[in-house]
PDB file of C-alpha atoms in Angstrom:
ATOM      1  CA  GLN A  60     -35.442 195.540  82.180  1.00 67.00           C
ATOM      2  CA  LYS A  61     -38.699 196.963  81.429  1.00 70.00           C
ATOM      3  CA  GLU A  62     -40.287 195.289  78.133  1.00 90.00           C
ATOM      4  CA  VAL A  63     -42.783 195.471  75.722  1.00 94.00           C
ATOM      5  CA  GLU A  64     -43.534 192.177  73.851  1.00 94.00           C
ATOM      6  CA  GLN A  65     -45.115 191.462  70.418  1.00 94.00           C
ATOM      7  CA  ASN A  66     -45.131 188.518  68.158  1.00 90.00           C
ATOM      8  CA  SER A  67     -43.160 189.757  64.995  1.00 88.00           C
ATOM      9  CA  GLY A  68     -45.336 188.071  62.532  1.00 88.00           C
ATOM     10  CA  PRO A  69     -46.132 188.073  59.653  1.00 94.00           C
ATOM     11  CA  LEU A  70     -49.816 188.231  60.579  1.00 96.00           C
ATOM     12  CA  SER A  71     -51.567 187.384  57.450  1.00 97.00           C
ATOM     13  CA  VAL A  72     -55.388 188.089  56.857  1.00 97.00           C
ATOM     14  CA  PRO A  73     -57.855 188.246  53.786  1.00 97.00           C
ATOM     15  CA  GLU A  74     -59.093 191.617  53.072  1.00 97.00           C
ATOM     16  CA  GLY A  75     -62.418 192.324  55.010  1.00 97.00           C
ATOM     17  CA  ALA A  76     -61.527 190.135  57.976  1.00 97.00           C
ATOM     18  CA  ILE A  77     -60.549 191.301  61.565  1.00 98.00           C
ATOM     19  CA  ALA A  78     -56.933 191.447  62.322  1.00 98.00           C
ATOM     20  CA  SER A  79     -55.844 191.326  65.805  1.00 97.00           C
ATOM     21  CA  LEU A  80     -52.614 192.375  67.192  1.00 98.00           C
ATOM     22  CA  ASN A  81     -51.077 191.885  70.803  1.00 97.00           C
ATOM     23  CA  CYS A  82     -48.896 193.137  73.070  1.00 96.00           C
ATOM     24  CA  THR A  83     -47.697 192.193  76.579  1.00 97.00           C
ATOM     25  CA  TYR A  84     -45.603 194.628  78.770  1.00 95.00           C
ATOM     26  CA  SER A  85     -43.797 193.933  81.891  1.00 93.00           C
ATOM     27  CA  ASP A  86     -43.906 197.082  83.821  1.00 91.00           C
ATOM     28  CA  ARG A  87     -47.031 197.091  86.132  1.00 91.00           C
ATOM     29  CA  GLY A  88     -46.316 200.841  86.860  1.00 90.00           C
ATOM     30  CA  SER A  89     -47.185 201.614  83.138  1.00 92.00           C
ATOM     31  CA  GLN A  90     -50.207 204.060  82.904  1.00 91.00           C
ATOM     32  CA  SER A  91     -50.431 204.999  79.005  1.00 94.00           C
ATOM     33  CA  PHE A  92     -50.361 202.860  76.053  1.00 96.00           C
ATOM     34  CA  PHE A  93     -50.000 203.380  72.013  1.00 96.00           C
ATOM     35  CA  TRP A  94     -50.065 201.681  68.738  1.00 97.00           C
ATOM     36  CA  TYR A  95     -48.209 203.093  66.256  1.00 97.00           C
ATOM     37  CA  ARG A  96     -48.386 202.152  62.509  1.00 97.00           C
ATOM     38  CA  GLN A  97     -45.209 202.157  60.465  1.00 96.00           C
ATOM     39  CA  TYR A  98     -45.249 201.462  56.715  1.00 96.00           C
ATOM     40  CA  SER A  99     -42.011 200.163  55.004  1.00 92.00           C
ATOM     41  CA  GLY A 100     -39.374 203.112  54.822  1.00 91.00           C
ATOM     42  CA  LYS A 101     -41.599 205.487  56.945  1.00 94.00           C
ATOM     43  CA  SER A 102     -41.697 206.856  60.171  1.00 95.00           C
ATOM     44  CA  PRO A 103     -44.209 205.546  62.804  1.00 96.00           C
ATOM     45  CA  GLU A 104     -47.666 207.273  63.228  1.00 95.00           C
ATOM     46  CA  LEU A 105     -49.871 207.136  66.073  1.00 95.00           C
ATOM     47  CA  ILE A 106     -52.972 205.481  65.580  1.00 96.00           C
ATOM     48  CA  MET A 107     -54.626 204.803  68.911  1.00 95.00           C
ATOM     49  CA  SER A 108     -53.878 205.684  72.413  1.00 95.00           C
ATOM     50  CA  ILE A 109     -55.520 203.984  75.897  1.00 96.00           C
ATOM     51  CA  TYR A 110     -55.365 204.668  79.292  1.00 95.00           C
ATOM     52  CA  SER A 111     -58.094 202.714  81.014  1.00 94.00           C
ATOM     53  CA  ASN A 112     -59.079 199.036  80.950  1.00 96.00           C
ATOM     54  CA  GLY A 113     -61.526 198.081  78.402  1.00 96.00           C
ATOM     55  CA  ASP A 114     -62.140 198.956  74.806  1.00 97.00           C
ATOM     56  CA  LYS A 115     -61.456 202.122  73.063  1.00 97.00           C
ATOM     57  CA  GLU A 116     -62.832 202.560  69.393  1.00 97.00           C
ATOM     58  CA  ASP A 117     -61.901 204.565  66.686  1.00 96.00           C
ATOM     59  CA  GLY A 118     -63.314 203.915  63.228  1.00 97.00           C
ATOM     60  CA  ARG A 119     -62.294 200.574  62.165  1.00 97.00           C
ATOM     61  CA  PHE A 120     -59.665 200.125  65.125  1.00 98.00           C
ATOM     62  CA  THR A 121     -60.168 199.072  68.615  1.00 98.00           C
ATOM     63  CA  ALA A 122     -57.719 199.064  71.480  1.00 98.00           C
ATOM     64  CA  GLN A 123     -58.068 196.942  74.237  1.00 98.00           C
ATOM     65  CA  LEU A 124     -56.147 197.046  77.767  1.00 97.00           C
ATOM     66  CA  ASN A 125     -56.123 194.666  80.527  1.00 97.00           C
ATOM     67  CA  LYS A 126     -53.851 196.042  83.167  1.00 95.00           C
ATOM     68  CA  ALA A 127     -54.246 193.015  85.588  1.00 95.00           C
ATOM     69  CA  SER A 128     -53.095 190.622  82.756  1.00 95.00           C
ATOM     70  CA  GLN A 129     -50.453 193.392  81.448  1.00 96.00           C
ATOM     71  CA  TYR A 130     -52.025 192.826  77.901  1.00 96.00           C
ATOM     72  CA  VAL A 131     -53.045 195.395  75.185  1.00 98.00           C
ATOM     73  CA  SER A 132     -54.452 194.638  71.870  1.00 98.00           C
ATOM     74  CA  LEU A 133     -55.494 196.281  68.444  1.00 98.00           C
ATOM     75  CA  LEU A 134     -58.279 194.869  66.591  1.00 98.00           C
ATOM     76  CA  ILE A 135     -58.624 196.089  62.889  1.00 98.00           C
ATOM     77  CA  ARG A 136     -62.097 195.543  61.515  1.00 98.00           C
ATOM     78  CA  ASP A 137     -62.726 195.244  57.846  1.00 98.00           C
ATOM     79  CA  SER A 138     -59.032 195.110  57.106  1.00 98.00           C
ATOM     80  CA  GLN A 139     -57.903 196.874  53.694  1.00 97.00           C
ATOM     81  CA  PRO A 140     -54.626 196.038  51.820  1.00 97.00           C
ATOM     82  CA  SER A 141     -53.805 199.691  52.787  1.00 97.00           C
ATOM     83  CA  ASP A 142     -53.541 198.558  56.383  1.00 98.00           C
ATOM     84  CA  SER A 143     -50.553 196.288  55.518  1.00 98.00           C
ATOM     85  CA  ALA A 144     -47.984 197.663  57.750  1.00 97.00           C
ATOM     86  CA  THR A 145     -45.720 197.133  61.116  1.00 96.00           C
ATOM     87  CA  TYR A 146     -47.599 197.921  64.238  1.00 97.00           C
ATOM     88  CA  LEU A 147     -45.668 198.842  66.999  1.00 96.00           C
ATOM     89  CA  CYS A 148     -47.093 198.511  70.780  1.00 96.00           C
ATOM     90  CA  ALA A 149     -45.570 201.150  73.249  1.00 95.00           C
ATOM     91  CA  ALA A 150     -45.881 201.516  76.948  1.00 94.00           C
ATOM     92  CA  SER A 151     -44.927 204.463  79.195  1.00 89.00           C
ATOM     93  CA  SER A 152     -42.242 203.999  81.958  1.00 80.00           C
ATOM     94  CA  ASN A 153     -42.665 205.537  85.147  1.00 75.00           C
ATOM     95  CA  THR A 154     -40.216 208.251  83.817  1.00 76.00           C
ATOM     96  CA  GLY A 155     -42.738 209.067  81.141  1.00 75.00           C
ATOM     97  CA  LYS A 156     -40.694 207.467  78.059  1.00 85.00           C
ATOM     98  CA  LEU A 157     -42.276 205.413  75.904  1.00 90.00           C
ATOM     99  CA  ILE A 158     -40.996 201.669  75.731  1.00 91.00           C
ATOM    100  CA  PHE A 159     -41.728 200.102  72.099  1.00 93.00           C
ATOM    101  CA  GLY A 160     -42.080 196.653  71.197  1.00 93.00           C
ATOM    102  CA  GLN A 161     -40.488 195.157  68.147  1.00 92.00           C
ATOM    103  CA  GLY A 162     -43.439 195.515  66.111  1.00 94.00           C
ATOM    104  CA  THR A 163     -45.790 193.088  64.148  1.00 96.00           C
ATOM    105  CA  THR A 164     -45.879 192.923  60.411  1.00 96.00           C
ATOM    106  CA  LEU A 165     -49.472 192.633  59.302  1.00 97.00           C
ATOM    107  CA  GLN A 166     -50.246 191.597  55.509  1.00 98.00           C
ATOM    108  CA  VAL A 167     -53.667 192.128  54.452  1.00 97.00           C
ATOM    109  CA  LYS A 168     -54.262 190.078  51.165  1.00 96.00           C
ATOM    110  CA  PRO A 169     -56.662 191.163  48.583  1.00 94.00           C
TER     111      PRO A 169
ATOM    112  CA  SER B 228     -49.928 223.982  64.656  1.00 76.00           C
ATOM    113  CA  GLN B 229     -47.057 221.589  65.872  1.00 79.00           C
ATOM    114  CA  THR B 230     -44.735 220.039  63.236  1.00 90.00           C
ATOM    115  CA  ILE B 231     -41.640 218.122  63.650  1.00 93.00           C
ATOM    116  CA  HIS B 232     -38.768 218.627  60.855  1.00 93.00           C
ATOM    117  CA  GLN B 233     -35.652 216.222  60.385  1.00 95.00           C
ATOM    118  CA  TRP B 234     -33.215 216.239  57.678  1.00 91.00           C
ATOM    119  CA  PRO B 235     -31.631 214.860  55.724  1.00 93.00           C
ATOM    120  CA  ALA B 236     -33.439 212.464  54.529  1.00 94.00           C
ATOM    121  CA  THR B 237     -31.120 209.967  53.568  1.00 95.00           C
ATOM    122  CA  LEU B 238     -27.132 210.032  54.141  1.00 97.00           C
ATOM    123  CA  VAL B 239     -24.382 207.636  52.823  1.00 97.00           C
ATOM    124  CA  GLN B 240     -21.014 208.142  54.894  1.00 97.00           C
ATOM    125  CA  PRO B 241     -17.772 206.435  54.762  1.00 98.00           C
ATOM    126  CA  VAL B 242     -16.580 204.950  58.112  1.00 97.00           C
ATOM    127  CA  GLY B 243     -14.834 207.235  60.032  1.00 97.00           C
ATOM    128  CA  SER B 244     -16.502 210.359  59.020  1.00 97.00           C
ATOM    129  CA  PRO B 245     -18.392 212.722  61.180  1.00 97.00           C
ATOM    130  CA  LEU B 246     -22.246 213.019  61.270  1.00 96.00           C
ATOM    131  CA  SER B 247     -24.742 215.591  62.213  1.00 96.00           C
ATOM    132  CA  LEU B 248     -28.356 215.139  62.114  1.00 96.00           C
ATOM    133  CA  GLU B 249     -30.738 217.918  62.907  1.00 96.00           C
ATOM    134  CA  CYS B 250     -34.349 218.137  64.358  1.00 96.00           C
ATOM    135  CA  THR B 251     -36.242 221.141  65.152  1.00 96.00           C
ATOM    136  CA  VAL B 252     -39.935 221.538  66.520  1.00 94.00           C
ATOM    137  CA  GLU B 253     -42.305 224.357  65.456  1.00 92.00           C
ATOM    138  CA  GLY B 254     -45.417 225.568  67.389  1.00 89.00           C
ATOM    139  CA  THR B 255     -44.499 224.764  70.837  1.00 87.00           C
ATOM    140  CA  SER B 256     -42.105 225.682  73.594  1.00 86.00           C
ATOM    141  CA  ASN B 257     -39.732 223.477  75.888  1.00 86.00           C
ATOM    142  CA  PRO B 258     -40.686 220.068  74.541  1.00 90.00           C
ATOM    143  CA  ASN B 259     -39.445 216.991  75.484  1.00 92.00           C
ATOM    144  CA  LEU B 260     -37.062 215.809  72.678  1.00 95.00           C
ATOM    145  CA  TYR B 261     -35.985 212.059  71.628  1.00 95.00           C
ATOM    146  CA  TRP B 262     -33.617 210.577  69.573  1.00 95.00           C
ATOM    147  CA  TYR B 263     -34.595 206.914  68.469  1.00 95.00           C
ATOM    148  CA  ARG B 264     -32.713 204.484  66.180  1.00 94.00           C
ATOM    149  CA  GLN B 265     -34.128 201.663  64.139  1.00 93.00           C
ATOM    150  CA  ALA B 266     -31.971 199.092  62.675  1.00 86.00           C
ATOM    151  CA  ALA B 267     -33.209 197.271  59.709  1.00 79.00           C
ATOM    152  CA  GLY B 268     -36.171 194.620  61.066  1.00 74.00           C
ATOM    153  CA  ARG B 269     -35.648 195.583  64.566  1.00 78.00           C
ATOM    154  CA  GLY B 270     -37.715 197.954  66.917  1.00 85.00           C
ATOM    155  CA  LEU B 271     -36.852 201.376  68.200  1.00 91.00           C
ATOM    156  CA  GLN B 272     -34.065 201.865  70.396  1.00 90.00           C
ATOM    157  CA  LEU B 273     -34.009 205.045  72.455  1.00 91.00           C
ATOM    158  CA  LEU B 274     -30.720 206.740  71.996  1.00 94.00           C
ATOM    159  CA  PHE B 275     -30.934 210.251  73.893  1.00 94.00           C
ATOM    160  CA  TYR B 276     -33.874 212.420  75.246  1.00 92.00           C
ATOM    161  CA  SER B 277     -33.863 215.953  76.548  1.00 94.00           C
ATOM    162  CA  VAL B 278     -36.084 217.932  78.941  1.00 92.00           C
ATOM    163  CA  GLY B 279     -34.584 221.304  78.193  1.00 92.00           C
ATOM    164  CA  ILE B 280     -31.767 223.346  76.855  1.00 93.00           C
ATOM    165  CA  GLY B 281     -28.488 221.737  77.619  1.00 92.00           C
ATOM    166  CA  GLN B 282     -30.168 218.690  79.286  1.00 93.00           C
ATOM    167  CA  ILE B 283     -29.435 215.416  77.653  1.00 94.00           C
ATOM    168  CA  SER B 284     -29.715 211.893  79.105  1.00 91.00           C
ATOM    169  CA  SER B 285     -28.085 208.870  77.231  1.00 90.00           C
ATOM    170  CA  GLU B 286     -29.998 205.498  77.390  1.00 85.00           C
ATOM    171  CA  VAL B 287     -27.022 203.573  76.095  1.00 79.00           C
ATOM    172  CA  PRO B 288     -23.107 203.957  75.821  1.00 67.00           C
ATOM    173  CA  GLN B 289     -22.365 204.343  71.958  1.00 78.00           C
ATOM    174  CA  ASN B 290     -20.385 206.248  69.510  1.00 87.00           C
ATOM    175  CA  LEU B 291     -23.172 208.941  69.415  1.00 94.00           C
ATOM    176  CA  SER B 292     -23.776 212.116  71.118  1.00 95.00           C
ATOM    177  CA  ALA B 293     -26.378 214.725  71.389  1.00 96.00           C
ATOM    178  CA  SER B 294     -26.893 218.362  72.099  1.00 96.00           C
ATOM    179  CA  ARG B 295     -29.660 220.759  72.633  1.00 96.00           C
ATOM    180  CA  PRO B 296     -28.440 224.291  71.828  1.00 95.00           C
ATOM    181  CA  GLN B 297     -31.787 225.873  71.677  1.00 94.00           C
ATOM    182  CA  ASP B 298     -35.136 225.110  72.915  1.00 93.00           C
ATOM    183  CA  ARG B 299     -36.648 223.512  70.005  1.00 93.00           C
ATOM    184  CA  GLN B 300     -33.531 222.019  68.214  1.00 95.00           C
ATOM    185  CA  PHE B 301     -31.818 218.651  68.913  1.00 96.00           C
ATOM    186  CA  ILE B 302     -28.833 217.465  67.206  1.00 97.00           C
ATOM    187  CA  LEU B 303     -27.468 213.977  66.975  1.00 96.00           C
ATOM    188  CA  SER B 304     -23.531 213.781  66.229  1.00 96.00           C
ATOM    189  CA  SER B 305     -20.882 211.342  66.091  1.00 96.00           C
ATOM    190  CA  LYS B 306     -17.167 212.190  65.644  1.00 95.00           C
ATOM    191  CA  LYS B 307     -15.940 208.825  63.518  1.00 96.00           C
ATOM    192  CA  LEU B 308     -19.118 206.615  62.294  1.00 96.00           C
ATOM    193  CA  LEU B 309     -19.014 202.872  62.703  1.00 95.00           C
ATOM    194  CA  LEU B 310     -20.305 200.381  60.132  1.00 95.00           C
ATOM    195  CA  SER B 311     -22.980 199.501  63.220  1.00 92.00           C
ATOM    196  CA  ASP B 312     -24.113 203.044  63.190  1.00 94.00           C
ATOM    197  CA  SER B 313     -26.428 202.375  60.011  1.00 94.00           C
ATOM    198  CA  GLY B 314     -30.028 202.595  60.518  1.00 94.00           C
ATOM    199  CA  PHE B 315     -32.974 204.744  60.595  1.00 96.00           C
ATOM    200  CA  TYR B 316     -32.742 207.604  62.926  1.00 97.00           C
ATOM    201  CA  LEU B 317     -35.912 209.450  64.169  1.00 97.00           C
ATOM    202  CA  CYS B 318     -36.592 212.465  66.164  1.00 97.00           C
ATOM    203  CA  ALA B 319     -39.484 212.623  68.490  1.00 96.00           C
ATOM    204  CA  TRP B 320     -41.123 214.911  70.609  1.00 93.00           C
ATOM    205  CA  SER B 321     -43.989 214.285  73.262  1.00 87.00           C
ATOM    206  CA  PRO B 322     -47.194 216.427  73.014  1.00 79.00           C
ATOM    207  CA  LEU B 323     -49.980 215.489  75.321  1.00 75.00           C
ATOM    208  CA  ASP B 324     -50.572 212.182  73.676  1.00 77.00           C
ATOM    209  CA  GLY B 325     -47.749 209.715  72.723  1.00 86.00           C
ATOM    210  CA  TYR B 326     -44.879 210.583  70.786  1.00 91.00           C
ATOM    211  CA  THR B 327     -45.139 212.430  67.279  1.00 93.00           C
ATOM    212  CA  PHE B 328     -41.863 211.401  65.102  1.00 95.00           C
ATOM    213  CA  GLY B 329     -40.184 213.262  62.534  1.00 95.00           C
ATOM    214  CA  SER B 330     -39.733 211.697  58.912  1.00 96.00           C
ATOM    215  CA  GLY B 331     -36.555 210.152  59.949  1.00 96.00           C
ATOM    216  CA  THR B 332     -33.085 210.077  58.602  1.00 96.00           C
ATOM    217  CA  ARG B 333     -31.820 206.987  56.835  1.00 96.00           C
ATOM    218  CA  LEU B 334     -28.063 206.635  57.431  1.00 96.00           C
ATOM    219  CA  THR B 335     -25.637 203.903  55.598  1.00 96.00           C
ATOM    220  CA  VAL B 336     -22.367 203.749  56.745  1.00 96.00           C
ATOM    221  CA  VAL B 337     -20.009 202.198  53.992  1.00 97.00           C
TER     222      VAL B 337
END
């Protein structure tokens, strides 16, 4: 069973701090990785994609990928209360379908 | 531009009643389409996916079925709903980068 694992949280950080969200995956054949943000009652929204080892930055968000360790992370700098949401990690399967983790709930406290 | 539409937004149905949820995509042709379900506090479970008209693959045995009568239309159905069918149903399609989700249907079976 190919899996994507995340700590369900909640992860609580003060406003302005760096939030670090982590994810591991079991399928070594996965090539594409995605982070989605899901506000309560809403559908997931794609915020970052990463395909190569290393870091990818987009504004306050940085995605990190380490294929050798089968590890993906998302850093959110200068966290804001509006960042409070559930963050879903996803990895592509060899058939192209996305496998999602259970999500990590982030709470940013003012 | 490409958009995905999903309706209805909310639905309350009695046990044993039928179900039909519809999803349409605009601005693209021959998209891969997906139905996911998210139970309360849980991750995303892939139910069905389709790579073309009339082509449906089922991921898990269940009380639901899917159809793709037109290129950009994907329908999720049930003949008789169970309590366990309650959840947040999401349609998605796959552009080049990850999946894009519709706004979802929150189904409550009573």
